[in-house]
Coordinates of C-alpha atoms (C1' of nucleotides) in Angstrom, one line a residue:
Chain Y
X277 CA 59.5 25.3 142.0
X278 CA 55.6 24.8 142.1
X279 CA 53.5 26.6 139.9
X280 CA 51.9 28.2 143.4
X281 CA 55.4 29.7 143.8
X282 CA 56.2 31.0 140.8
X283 CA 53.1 33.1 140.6
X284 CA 54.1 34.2 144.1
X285 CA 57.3 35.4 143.4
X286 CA 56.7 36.8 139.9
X287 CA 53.4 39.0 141.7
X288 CA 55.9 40.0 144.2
X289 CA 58.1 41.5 141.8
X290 CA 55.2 42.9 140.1
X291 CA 54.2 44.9 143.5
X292 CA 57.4 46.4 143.2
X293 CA 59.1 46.5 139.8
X294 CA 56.0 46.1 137.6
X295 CA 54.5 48.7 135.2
X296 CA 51.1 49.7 136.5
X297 CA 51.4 53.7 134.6
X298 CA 51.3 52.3 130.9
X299 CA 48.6 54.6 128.6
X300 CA 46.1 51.5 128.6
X301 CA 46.5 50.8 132.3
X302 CA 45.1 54.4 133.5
X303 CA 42.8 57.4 132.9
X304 CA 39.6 55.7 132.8
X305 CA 36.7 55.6 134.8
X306 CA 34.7 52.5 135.9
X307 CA 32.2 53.3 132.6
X308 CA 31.1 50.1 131.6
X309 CA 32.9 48.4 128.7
X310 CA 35.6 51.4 129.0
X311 CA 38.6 48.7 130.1
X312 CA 38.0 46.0 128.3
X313 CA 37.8 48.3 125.1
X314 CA 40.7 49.8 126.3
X315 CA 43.0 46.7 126.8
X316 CA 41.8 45.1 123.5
X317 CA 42.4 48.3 121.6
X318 CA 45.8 48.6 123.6
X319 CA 46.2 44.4 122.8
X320 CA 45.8 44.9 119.1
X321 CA 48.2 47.5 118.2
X322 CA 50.6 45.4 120.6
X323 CA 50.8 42.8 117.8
X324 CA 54.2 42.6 117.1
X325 CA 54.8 45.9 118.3
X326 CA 57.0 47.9 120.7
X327 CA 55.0 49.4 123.5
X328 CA 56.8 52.5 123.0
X329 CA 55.6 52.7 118.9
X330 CA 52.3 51.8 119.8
X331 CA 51.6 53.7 122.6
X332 CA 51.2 57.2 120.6
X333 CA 48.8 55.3 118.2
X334 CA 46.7 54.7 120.7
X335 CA 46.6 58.0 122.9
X336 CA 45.5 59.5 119.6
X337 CA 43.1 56.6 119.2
X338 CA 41.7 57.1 122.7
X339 CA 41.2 60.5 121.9
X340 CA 39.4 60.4 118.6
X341 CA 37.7 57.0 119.6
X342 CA 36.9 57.4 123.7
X343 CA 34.8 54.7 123.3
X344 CA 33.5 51.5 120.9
X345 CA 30.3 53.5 119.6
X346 CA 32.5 56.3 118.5
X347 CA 34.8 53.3 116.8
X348 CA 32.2 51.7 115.1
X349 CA 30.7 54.5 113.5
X350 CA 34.0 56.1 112.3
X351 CA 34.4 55.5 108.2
X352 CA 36.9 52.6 107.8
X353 CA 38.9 55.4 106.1
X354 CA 39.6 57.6 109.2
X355 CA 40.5 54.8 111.2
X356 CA 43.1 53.4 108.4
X357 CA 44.5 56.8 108.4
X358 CA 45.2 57.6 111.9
X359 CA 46.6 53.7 112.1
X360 CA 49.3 55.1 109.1
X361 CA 52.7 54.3 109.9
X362 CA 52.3 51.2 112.8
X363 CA 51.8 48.6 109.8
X364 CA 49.8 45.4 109.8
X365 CA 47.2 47.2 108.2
X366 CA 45.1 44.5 108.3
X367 CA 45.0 45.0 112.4
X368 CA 43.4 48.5 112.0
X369 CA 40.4 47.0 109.3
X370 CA 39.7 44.1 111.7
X371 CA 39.7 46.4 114.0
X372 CA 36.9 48.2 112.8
X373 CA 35.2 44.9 111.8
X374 CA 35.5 44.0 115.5
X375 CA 34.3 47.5 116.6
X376 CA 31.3 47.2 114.9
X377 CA 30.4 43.4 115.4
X378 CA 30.9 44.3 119.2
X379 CA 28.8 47.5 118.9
X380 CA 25.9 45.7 118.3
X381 CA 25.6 43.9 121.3
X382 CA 24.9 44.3 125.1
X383 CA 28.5 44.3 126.5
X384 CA 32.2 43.2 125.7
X385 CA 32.1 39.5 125.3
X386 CA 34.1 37.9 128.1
X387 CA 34.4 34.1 126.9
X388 CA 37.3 32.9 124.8
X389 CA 34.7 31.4 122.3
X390 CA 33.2 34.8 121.7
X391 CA 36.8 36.8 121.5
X392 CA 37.8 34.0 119.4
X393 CA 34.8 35.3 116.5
X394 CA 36.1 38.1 116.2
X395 CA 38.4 38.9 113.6
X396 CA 42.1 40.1 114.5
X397 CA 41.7 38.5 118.4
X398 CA 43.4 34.9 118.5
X399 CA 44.4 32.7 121.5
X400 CA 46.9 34.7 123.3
X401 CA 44.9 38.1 122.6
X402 CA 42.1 36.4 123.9
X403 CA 44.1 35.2 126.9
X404 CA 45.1 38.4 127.5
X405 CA 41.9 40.5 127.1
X406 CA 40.3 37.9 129.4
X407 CA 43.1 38.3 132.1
X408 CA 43.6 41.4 132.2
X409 CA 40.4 42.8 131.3
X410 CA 38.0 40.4 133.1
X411 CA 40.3 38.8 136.1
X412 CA 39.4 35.5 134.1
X413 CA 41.7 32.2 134.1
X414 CA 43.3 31.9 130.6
X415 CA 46.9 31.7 129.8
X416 CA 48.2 33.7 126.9
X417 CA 51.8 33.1 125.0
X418 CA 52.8 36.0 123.7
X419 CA 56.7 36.7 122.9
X420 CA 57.5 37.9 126.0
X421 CA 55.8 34.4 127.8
X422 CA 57.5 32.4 125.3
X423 CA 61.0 34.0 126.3
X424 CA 60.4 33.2 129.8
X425 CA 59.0 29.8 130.0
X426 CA 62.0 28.6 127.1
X427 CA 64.2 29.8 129.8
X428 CA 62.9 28.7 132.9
X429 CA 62.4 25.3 131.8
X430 CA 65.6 25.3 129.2
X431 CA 63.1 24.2 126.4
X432 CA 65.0 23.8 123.3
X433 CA 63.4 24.4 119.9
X434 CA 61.8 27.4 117.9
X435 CA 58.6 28.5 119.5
X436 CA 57.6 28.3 116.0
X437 CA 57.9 25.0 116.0
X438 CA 54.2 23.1 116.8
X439 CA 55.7 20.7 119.0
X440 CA 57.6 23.5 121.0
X441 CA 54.3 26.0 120.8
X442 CA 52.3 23.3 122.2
X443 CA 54.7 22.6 125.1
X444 CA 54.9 25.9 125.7
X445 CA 50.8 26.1 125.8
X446 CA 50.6 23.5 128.1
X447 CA 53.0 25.2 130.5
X448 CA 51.6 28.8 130.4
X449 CA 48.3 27.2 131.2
X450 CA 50.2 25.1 134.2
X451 CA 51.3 28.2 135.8
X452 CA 48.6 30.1 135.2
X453 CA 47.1 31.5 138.4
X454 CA 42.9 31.4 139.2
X455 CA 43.2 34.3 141.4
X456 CA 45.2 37.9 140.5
X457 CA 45.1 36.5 137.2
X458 CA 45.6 40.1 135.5
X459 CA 48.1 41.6 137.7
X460 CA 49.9 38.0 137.1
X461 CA 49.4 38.4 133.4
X462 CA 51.0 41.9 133.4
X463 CA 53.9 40.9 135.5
X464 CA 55.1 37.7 133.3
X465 CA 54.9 40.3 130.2
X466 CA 56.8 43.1 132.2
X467 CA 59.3 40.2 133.4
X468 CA 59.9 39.5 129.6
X469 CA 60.1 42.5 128.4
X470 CA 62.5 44.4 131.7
X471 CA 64.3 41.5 132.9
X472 CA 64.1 38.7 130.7
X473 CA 65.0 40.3 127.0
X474 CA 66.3 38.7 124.3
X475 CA 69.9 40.2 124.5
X476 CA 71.7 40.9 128.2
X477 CA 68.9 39.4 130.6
X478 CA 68.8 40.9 134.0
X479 CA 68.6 37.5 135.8
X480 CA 70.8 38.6 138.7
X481 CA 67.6 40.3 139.9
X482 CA 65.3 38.1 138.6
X483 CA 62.7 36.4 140.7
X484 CA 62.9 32.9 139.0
X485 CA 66.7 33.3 139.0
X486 CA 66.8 29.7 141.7
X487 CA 64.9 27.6 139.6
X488 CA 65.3 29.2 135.7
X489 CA 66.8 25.9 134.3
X490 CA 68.9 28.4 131.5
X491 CA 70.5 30.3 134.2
X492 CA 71.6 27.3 136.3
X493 CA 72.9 25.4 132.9
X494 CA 74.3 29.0 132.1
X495 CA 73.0 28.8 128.6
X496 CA 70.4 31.5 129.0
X497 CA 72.0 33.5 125.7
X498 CA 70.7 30.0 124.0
X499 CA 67.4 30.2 124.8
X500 CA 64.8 30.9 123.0
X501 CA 66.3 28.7 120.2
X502 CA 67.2 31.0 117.4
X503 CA 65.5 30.0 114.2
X504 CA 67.5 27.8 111.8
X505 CA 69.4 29.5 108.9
X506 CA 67.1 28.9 106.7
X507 CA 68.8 26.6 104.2
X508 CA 69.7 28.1 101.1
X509 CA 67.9 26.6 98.0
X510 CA 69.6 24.4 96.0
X511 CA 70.4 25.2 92.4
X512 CA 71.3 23.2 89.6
X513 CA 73.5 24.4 86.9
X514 CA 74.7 22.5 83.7
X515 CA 77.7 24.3 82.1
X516 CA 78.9 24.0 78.5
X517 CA 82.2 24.2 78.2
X518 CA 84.3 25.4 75.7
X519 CA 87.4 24.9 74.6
X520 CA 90.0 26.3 72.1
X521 CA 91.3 23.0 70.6
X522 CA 95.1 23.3 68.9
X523 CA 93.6 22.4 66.1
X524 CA 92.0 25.9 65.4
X525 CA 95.1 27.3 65.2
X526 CA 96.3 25.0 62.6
X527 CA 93.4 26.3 60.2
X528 CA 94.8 28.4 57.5
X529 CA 95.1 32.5 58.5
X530 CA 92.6 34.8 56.6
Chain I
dA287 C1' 52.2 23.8 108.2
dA288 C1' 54.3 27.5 106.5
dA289 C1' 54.3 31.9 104.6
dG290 C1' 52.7 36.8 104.4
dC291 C1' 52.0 40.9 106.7
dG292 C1' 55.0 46.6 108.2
dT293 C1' 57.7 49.4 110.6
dG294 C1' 61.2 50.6 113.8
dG295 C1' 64.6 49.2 117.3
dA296 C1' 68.7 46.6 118.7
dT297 C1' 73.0 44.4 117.8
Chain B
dT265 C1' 75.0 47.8 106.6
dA266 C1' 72.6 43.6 107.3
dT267 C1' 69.9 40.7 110.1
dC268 C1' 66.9 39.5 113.5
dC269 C1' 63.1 40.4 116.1
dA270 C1' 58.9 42.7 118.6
dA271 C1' 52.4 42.4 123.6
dG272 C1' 50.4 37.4 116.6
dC273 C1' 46.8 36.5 113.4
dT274 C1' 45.2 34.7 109.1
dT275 C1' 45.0 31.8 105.2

DNA sequence: AAAGCGTGGAT
DNA sequence: TATCCAAGCTT
């Protein structure tokens, strides 16, 4: 399968199956700035987070914050409040950080360089606020990416691994489109997280479901490669032993 | 390169 | 109940 038709086939399930009516998706206007701010606000409390946790976090974000003026000027203690309970703390001051850095200039800055500055935004943030925000040509590799591609092309390994997070790179890059990069960007992370989850994959409707290289070895349950058992550390004992000899008993009773 | 960071959901 | 993991980034 060429990289021209998998994008075709996974924006054709997007037309029809993908999630267009998420919180960060809608109810905006064409204000300047308003969806970029939107999507990386939306992209950082995504961090290792369930859409369904974040998404009240950031209505009541969107509604305190309508905006990256309002963001920036907030204390840092407001905004560490109303981010109480989503964790990663350290998300919610960076966030601020970034509010502010971003504040003082013209416009939201649309090159990875830029995004990369910025504290809390690495590559695949960056990928996706670039994507999705500015129909812009950069891959991202998020969990839901890494799912698919292991599968598709039966890639064995922990992501975590560097050799196995570069491959996988390489490969989101490859399939990346240049055109409908954002509605393409949305579908591969809808495909991950509807269709291709970690337990009970859907692949009977799947789009990739001729070519996913898991499916027709019928090992998709093995893929992404579970992370080792980490090996237990080994510890060294030396025991003393002691023993009652016979001869104690011989001694003579007090 | 590997570990730390938070909380809630799924198995 | 325990374990793994989720729209990752930073040091």
């Amino acid at each position: 399968m060429t990289p021209l038709t998998f994008q075709q086939n996974i924006l054709a399930w997007f037309d029809q199956y993908g999630r267009k009516d998420l919180p960060w998706q809608q109810n905006f206007t064409a204000t300047k700035d308003e969806k970029p701010y939107r999507v990386w606000l939306s992209e950082i409390m995504l961090q290792q987070t369930q859409v369904a946790t974040a998404t009240p976090y950031f209505n009541t974000f969107i509604e305190k914050f309508p905006d990256m003026t309002s963001l920036a000027n907030a204390p840092v203690d407001e905004v560490l409040h109303l981010w109480s309970g989503l964790g990663y703390y350290a998300r919610a001051r960076n966030l601020h950080k970034t509010a502010q850095m971003i504040a003082e200039r013209e416009s939201f800055p649309d090159t990875l360089d830029e995004l990369l500055e910025l504290p809390g935004i690495g590559l695949s943030t960056a990928g996706a606020i670039l994507s999705i925000a500015f129909n812009k040509s950069q891959p991202i590799l998020d969990g839901n990416v890494k799912r698919v591609l292991t599968r598709f092309k039966a890639i064995a390994g922990h992501p975590s691994n560097s050799a196995v997070n570069k491959e996988l790179w390489a490969l989101s890059r490859q399939l990346t489109p240049i055109a409908r990069v954002a509605d393409y960007t949305q579908a591969i992370m809808d495909l991950g997280a509807t269709l291709c989850t970690r337990s009970k994959p859907a692949c009977h409707i799947c789009p990739l479901k001729t070519a996913c290289l898991a499916r027709l070895g019928g090992n998709v349950a093995s893929f992404p490669t579970p992370k080792s058992a980490k090996a237990l550390p080994i510890k060294q004992l030396v025991f003393l032993l002691l023993t009652v000899r016979r001869f104690f008993c011989l001694l003579p009773q007090i």
